[in-house]
PDB file of C-alpha atoms in Angstrom:
ATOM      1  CA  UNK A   1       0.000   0.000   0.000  1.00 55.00           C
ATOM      2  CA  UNK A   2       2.837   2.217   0.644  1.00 66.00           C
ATOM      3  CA  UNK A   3       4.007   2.069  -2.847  1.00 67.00           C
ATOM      4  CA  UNK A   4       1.268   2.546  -4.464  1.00 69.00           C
ATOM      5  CA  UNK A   5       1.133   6.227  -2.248  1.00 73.00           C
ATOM      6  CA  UNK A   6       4.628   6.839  -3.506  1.00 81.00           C
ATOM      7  CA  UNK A   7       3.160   5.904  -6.911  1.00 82.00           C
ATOM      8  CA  UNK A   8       0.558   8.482  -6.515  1.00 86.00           C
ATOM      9  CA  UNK A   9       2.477  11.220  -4.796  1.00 90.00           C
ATOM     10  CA  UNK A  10       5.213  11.141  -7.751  1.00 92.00           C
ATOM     11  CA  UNK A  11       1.998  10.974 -10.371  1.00 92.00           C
ATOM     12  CA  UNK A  12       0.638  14.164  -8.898  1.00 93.00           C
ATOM     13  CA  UNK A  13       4.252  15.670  -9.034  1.00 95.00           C
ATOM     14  CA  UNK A  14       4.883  14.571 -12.823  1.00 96.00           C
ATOM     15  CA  UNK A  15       1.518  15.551 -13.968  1.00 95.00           C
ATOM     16  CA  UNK A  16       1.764  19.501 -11.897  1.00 96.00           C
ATOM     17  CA  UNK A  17       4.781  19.718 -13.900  1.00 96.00           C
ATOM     18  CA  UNK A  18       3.819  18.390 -17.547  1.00 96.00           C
ATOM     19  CA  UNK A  19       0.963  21.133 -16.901  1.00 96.00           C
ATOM     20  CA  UNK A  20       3.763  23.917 -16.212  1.00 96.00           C
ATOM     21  CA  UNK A  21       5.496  22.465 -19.123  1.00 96.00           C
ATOM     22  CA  UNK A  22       2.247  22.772 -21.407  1.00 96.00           C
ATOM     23  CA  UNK A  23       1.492  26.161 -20.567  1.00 96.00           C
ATOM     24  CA  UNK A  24       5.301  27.294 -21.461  1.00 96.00           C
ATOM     25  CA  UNK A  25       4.965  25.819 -24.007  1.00 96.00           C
ATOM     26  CA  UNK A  26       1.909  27.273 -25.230  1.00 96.00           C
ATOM     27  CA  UNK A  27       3.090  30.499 -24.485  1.00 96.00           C
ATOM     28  CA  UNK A  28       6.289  30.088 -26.261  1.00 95.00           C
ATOM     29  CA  UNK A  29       4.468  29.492 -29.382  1.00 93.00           C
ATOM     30  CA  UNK A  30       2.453  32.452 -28.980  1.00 94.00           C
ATOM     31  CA  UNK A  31       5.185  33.991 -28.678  1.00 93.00           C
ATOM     32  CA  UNK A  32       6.393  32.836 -31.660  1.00 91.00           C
ATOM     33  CA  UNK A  33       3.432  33.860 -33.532  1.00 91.00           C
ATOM     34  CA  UNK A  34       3.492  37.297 -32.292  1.00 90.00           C
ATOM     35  CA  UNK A  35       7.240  37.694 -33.094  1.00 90.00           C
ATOM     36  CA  UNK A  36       6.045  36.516 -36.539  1.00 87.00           C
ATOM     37  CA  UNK A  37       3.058  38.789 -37.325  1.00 86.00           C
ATOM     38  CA  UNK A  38       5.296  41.972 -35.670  1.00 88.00           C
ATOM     39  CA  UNK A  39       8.098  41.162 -38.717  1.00 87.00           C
ATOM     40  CA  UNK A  40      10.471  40.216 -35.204  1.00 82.00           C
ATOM     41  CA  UNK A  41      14.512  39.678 -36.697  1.00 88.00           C
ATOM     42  CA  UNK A  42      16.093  36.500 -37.197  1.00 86.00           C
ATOM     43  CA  UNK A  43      17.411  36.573 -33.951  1.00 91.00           C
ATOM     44  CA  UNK A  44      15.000  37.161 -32.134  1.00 91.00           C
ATOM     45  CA  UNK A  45      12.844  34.208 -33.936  1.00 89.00           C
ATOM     46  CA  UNK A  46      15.439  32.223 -33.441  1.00 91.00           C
ATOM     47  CA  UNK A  47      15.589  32.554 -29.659  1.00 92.00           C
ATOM     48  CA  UNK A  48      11.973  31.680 -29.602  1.00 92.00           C
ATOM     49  CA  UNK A  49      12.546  28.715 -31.740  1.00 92.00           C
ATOM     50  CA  UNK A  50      15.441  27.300 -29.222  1.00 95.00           C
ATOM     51  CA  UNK A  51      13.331  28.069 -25.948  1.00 94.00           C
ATOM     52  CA  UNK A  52      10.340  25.627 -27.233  1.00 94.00           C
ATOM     53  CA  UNK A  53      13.052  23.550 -28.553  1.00 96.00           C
ATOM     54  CA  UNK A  54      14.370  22.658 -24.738  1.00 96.00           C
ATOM     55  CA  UNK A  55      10.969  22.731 -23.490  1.00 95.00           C
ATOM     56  CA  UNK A  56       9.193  20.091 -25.686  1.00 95.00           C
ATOM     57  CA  UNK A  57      12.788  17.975 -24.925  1.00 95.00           C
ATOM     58  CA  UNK A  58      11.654  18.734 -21.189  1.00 95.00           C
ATOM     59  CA  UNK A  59       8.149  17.458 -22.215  1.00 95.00           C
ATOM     60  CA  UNK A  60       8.945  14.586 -23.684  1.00 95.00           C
ATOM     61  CA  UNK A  61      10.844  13.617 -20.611  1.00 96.00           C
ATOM     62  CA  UNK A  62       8.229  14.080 -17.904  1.00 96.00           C
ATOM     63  CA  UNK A  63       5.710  12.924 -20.673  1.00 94.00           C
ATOM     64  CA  UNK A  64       7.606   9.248 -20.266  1.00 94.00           C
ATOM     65  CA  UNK A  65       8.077   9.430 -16.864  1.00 95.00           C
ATOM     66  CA  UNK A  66       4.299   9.961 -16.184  1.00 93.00           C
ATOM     67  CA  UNK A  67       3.735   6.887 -18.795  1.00 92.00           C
ATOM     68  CA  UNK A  68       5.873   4.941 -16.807  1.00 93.00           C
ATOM     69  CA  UNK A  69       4.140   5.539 -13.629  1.00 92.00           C
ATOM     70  CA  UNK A  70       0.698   4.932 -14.758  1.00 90.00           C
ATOM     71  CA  UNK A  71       2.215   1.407 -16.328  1.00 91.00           C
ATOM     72  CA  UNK A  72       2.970   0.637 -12.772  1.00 90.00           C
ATOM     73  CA  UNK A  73       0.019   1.826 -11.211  1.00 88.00           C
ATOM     74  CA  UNK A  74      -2.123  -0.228 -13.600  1.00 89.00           C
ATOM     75  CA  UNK A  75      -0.095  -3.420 -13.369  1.00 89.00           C
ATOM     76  CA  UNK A  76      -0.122  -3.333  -9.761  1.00 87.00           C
ATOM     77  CA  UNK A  77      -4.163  -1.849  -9.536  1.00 87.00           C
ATOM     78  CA  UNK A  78      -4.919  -4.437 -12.276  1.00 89.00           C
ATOM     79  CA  UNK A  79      -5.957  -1.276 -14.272  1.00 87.00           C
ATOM     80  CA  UNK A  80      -7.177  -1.941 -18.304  1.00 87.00           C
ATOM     81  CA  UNK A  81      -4.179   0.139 -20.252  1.00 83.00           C
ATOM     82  CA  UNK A  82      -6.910   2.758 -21.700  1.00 84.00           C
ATOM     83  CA  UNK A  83      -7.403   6.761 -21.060  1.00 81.00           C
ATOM     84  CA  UNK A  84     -11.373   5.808 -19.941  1.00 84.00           C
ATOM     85  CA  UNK A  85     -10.207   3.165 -17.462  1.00 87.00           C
ATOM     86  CA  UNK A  86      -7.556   4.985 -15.803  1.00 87.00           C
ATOM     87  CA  UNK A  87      -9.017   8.285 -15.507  1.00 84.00           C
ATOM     88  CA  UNK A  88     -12.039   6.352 -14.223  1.00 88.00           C
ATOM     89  CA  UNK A  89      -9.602   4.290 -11.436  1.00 89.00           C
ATOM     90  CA  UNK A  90      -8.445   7.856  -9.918  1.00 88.00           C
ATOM     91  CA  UNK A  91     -11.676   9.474 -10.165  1.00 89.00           C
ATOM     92  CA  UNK A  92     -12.820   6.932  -7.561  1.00 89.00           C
ATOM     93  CA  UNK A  93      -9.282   6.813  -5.839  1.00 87.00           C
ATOM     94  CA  UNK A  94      -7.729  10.062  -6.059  1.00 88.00           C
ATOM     95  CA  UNK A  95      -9.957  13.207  -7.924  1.00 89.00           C
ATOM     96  CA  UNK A  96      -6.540  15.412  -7.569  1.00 93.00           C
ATOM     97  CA  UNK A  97      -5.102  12.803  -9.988  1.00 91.00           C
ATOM     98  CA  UNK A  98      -7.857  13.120 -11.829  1.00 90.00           C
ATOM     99  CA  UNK A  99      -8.605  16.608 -12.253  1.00 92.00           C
ATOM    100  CA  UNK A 100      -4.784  17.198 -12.889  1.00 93.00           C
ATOM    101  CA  UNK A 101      -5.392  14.517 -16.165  1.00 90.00           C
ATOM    102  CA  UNK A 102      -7.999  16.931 -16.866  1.00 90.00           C
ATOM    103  CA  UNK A 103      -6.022  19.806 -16.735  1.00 94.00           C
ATOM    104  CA  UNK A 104      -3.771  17.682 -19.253  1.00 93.00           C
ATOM    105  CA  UNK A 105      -6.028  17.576 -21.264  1.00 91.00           C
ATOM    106  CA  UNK A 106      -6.850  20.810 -21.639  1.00 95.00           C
ATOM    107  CA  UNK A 107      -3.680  22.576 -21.697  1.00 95.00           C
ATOM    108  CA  UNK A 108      -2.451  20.233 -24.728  1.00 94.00           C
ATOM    109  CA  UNK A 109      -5.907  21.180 -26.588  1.00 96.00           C
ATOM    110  CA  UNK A 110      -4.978  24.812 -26.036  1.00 95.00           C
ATOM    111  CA  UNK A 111      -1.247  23.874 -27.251  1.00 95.00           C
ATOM    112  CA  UNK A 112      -2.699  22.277 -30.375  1.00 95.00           C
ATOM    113  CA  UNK A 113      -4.569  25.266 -31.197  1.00 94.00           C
ATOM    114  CA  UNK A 114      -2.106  27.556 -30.649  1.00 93.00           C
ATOM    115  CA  UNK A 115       0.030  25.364 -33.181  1.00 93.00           C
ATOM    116  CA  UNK A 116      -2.623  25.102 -35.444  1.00 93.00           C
ATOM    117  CA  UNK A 117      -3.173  29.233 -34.949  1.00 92.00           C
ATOM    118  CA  UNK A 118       0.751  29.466 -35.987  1.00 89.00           C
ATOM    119  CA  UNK A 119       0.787  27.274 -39.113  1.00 90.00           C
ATOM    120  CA  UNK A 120      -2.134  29.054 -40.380  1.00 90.00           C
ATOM    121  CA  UNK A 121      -0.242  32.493 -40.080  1.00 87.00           C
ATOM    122  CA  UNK A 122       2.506  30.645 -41.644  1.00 86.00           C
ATOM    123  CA  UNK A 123       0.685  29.274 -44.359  1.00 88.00           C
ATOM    124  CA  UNK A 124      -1.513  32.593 -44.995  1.00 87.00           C
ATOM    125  CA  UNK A 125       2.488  34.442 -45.410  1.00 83.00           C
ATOM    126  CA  UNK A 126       3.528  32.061 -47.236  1.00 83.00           C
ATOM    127  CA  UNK A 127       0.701  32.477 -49.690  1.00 84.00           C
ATOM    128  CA  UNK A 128       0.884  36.395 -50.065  1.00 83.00           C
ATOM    129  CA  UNK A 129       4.867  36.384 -50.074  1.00 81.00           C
ATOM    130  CA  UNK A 130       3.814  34.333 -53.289  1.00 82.00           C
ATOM    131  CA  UNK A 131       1.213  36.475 -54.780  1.00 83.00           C
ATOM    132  CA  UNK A 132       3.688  39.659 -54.395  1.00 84.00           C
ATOM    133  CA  UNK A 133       6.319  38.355 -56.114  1.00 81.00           C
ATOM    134  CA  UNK A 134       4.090  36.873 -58.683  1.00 80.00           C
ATOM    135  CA  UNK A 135       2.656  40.428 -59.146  1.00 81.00           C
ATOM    136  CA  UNK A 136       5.909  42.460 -58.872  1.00 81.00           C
ATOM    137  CA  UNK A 137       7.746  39.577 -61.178  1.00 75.00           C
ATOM    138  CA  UNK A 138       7.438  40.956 -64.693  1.00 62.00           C
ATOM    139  CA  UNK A 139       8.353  37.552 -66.440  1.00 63.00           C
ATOM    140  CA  UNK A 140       5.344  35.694 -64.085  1.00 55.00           C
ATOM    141  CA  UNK A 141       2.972  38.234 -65.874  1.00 55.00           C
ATOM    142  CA  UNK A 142       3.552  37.936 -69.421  1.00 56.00           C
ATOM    143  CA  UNK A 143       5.362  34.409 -69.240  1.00 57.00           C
ATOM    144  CA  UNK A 144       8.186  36.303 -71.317  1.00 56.00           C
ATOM    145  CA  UNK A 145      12.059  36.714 -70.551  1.00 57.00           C
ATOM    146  CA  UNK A 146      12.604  40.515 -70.199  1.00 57.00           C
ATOM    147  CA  UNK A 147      16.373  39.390 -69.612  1.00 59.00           C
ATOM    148  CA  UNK A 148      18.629  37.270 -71.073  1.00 60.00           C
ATOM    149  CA  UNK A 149      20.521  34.551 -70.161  1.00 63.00           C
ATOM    150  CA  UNK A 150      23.877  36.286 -70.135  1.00 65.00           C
ATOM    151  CA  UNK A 151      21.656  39.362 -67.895  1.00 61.00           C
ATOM    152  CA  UNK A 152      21.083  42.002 -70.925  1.00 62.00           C
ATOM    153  CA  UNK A 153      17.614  43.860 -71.045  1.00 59.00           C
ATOM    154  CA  UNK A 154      15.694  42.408 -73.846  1.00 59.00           C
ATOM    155  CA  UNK A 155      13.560  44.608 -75.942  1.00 56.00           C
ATOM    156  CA  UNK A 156       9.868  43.597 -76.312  1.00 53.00           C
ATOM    157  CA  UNK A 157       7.040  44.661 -77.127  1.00 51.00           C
ATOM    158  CA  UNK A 158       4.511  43.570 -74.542  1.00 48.00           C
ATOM    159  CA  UNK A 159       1.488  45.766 -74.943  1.00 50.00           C
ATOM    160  CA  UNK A 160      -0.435  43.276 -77.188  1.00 49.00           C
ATOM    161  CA  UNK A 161       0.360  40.748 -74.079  1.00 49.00           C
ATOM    162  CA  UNK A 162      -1.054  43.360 -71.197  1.00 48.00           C
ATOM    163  CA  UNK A 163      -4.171  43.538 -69.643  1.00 48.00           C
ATOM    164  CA  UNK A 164      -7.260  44.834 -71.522  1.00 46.00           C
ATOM    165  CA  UNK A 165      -9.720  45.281 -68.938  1.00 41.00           C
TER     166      UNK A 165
END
C-alpha cells in the first residue's frame, strides 16, 4: 500500500509539472506567432525557436516518466491500459489525480490550437509572399524573358500581351 502512495504522490508531481510544461509551451508558441506577425529579426525568432526547442525535450521527458508511472500503477491496480479506465480508477481513488489529467487535457488542446493558430499564419504568409512576387515579377505576368541569359535587357514589345480590362 505504501508504494502505491509513492506511486501516486510522484503521479501528482509529474503531472503539476507536464501542466507547467504545457502552458510554457503554449506560451512560447504564442510567442512565436506574435514575433512573426510583428516582422520580429532572425534573432529574435530564433531565440523563440530554441526556448520551445528545450521545453518540448523537457516534455517529452516528464511525458515518459508519467507513462511509466501509470504502467505501474495499472499493473499493480490491475488497471485496463486505456485513457477511460484509468481516468475512471483515480476518479474513484484520487480526484486530484484526476482533475490534474484533466487539466492535461486541456492545456495540450490549447497547445494544439495555438500550433494550429501558428501554421495558419505561416501558411496565410507564405501564400501572399507568393502572390507579391508573382505580381511584382514581370516575367510571371507575361510568361516572357525581359532578360537574357547572359543578364542584358531584352527589348519587347509587350502591350499586345497586357491587360485589356
Amino acid at each position: 500500500m505504501n508504494s502505491i502512495n509513492n506511486n501516486l504522490e510522484a503521479i501528482k508531481n509529474v503531472l503539476k509539472e507536464e501542466n507547467n510544461s504545457l502552458i510554457e509551451l503554449k506560451k512560447s508558441f504564442y510567442d512565436l506567432r506574435e514575433s512573426l506577425v510583428k516582422k520580429a529579426s532572425v534573432e529574435e525568432i530564433n531565440s523563440t525557436l530554441l526556448t520551445i526547442e528545450k521545453l518540448a525535450t523537457n516534455f517529452k521527458k516528464v511525458e515518459g516518466l508519467r507513462a511509466q508511472l501509470i504502467s505501474t500503477i495499472c499493473l499493480e491496480e490491475n488497471i485496463q491500459s486505456k485513457l477511460e479506465s484509468i481516468i475512471d480508477y483515480f476518479s474513484k481513488n484520487d480526484y486530484e489525480i484526476a482533475l490534474l489529467f484533466s487539466e492535461l487535457v486541456k492545456n495540450l488542446k490549447e497547445l494544439v490550437s495555438e500550433i494550429d493558430l501558428l501554421s495558419n499564419i505561416i501558411s496565410f504568409q507564405s501564400n501572399l509572399n507568393n502572390f507579391i512576387y508573382q505580381i511584382l515579377n514581370p516575367e510571371s505576368i507575361t510568361n516572357s524573358k525581359t532578360y537574357s541569359q547572359k543578364g542584358s535587357k531584352m527589348n519587347k514589345d509587350l502591350t499586345s500581351r497586357s491587360w485589356r480590362g
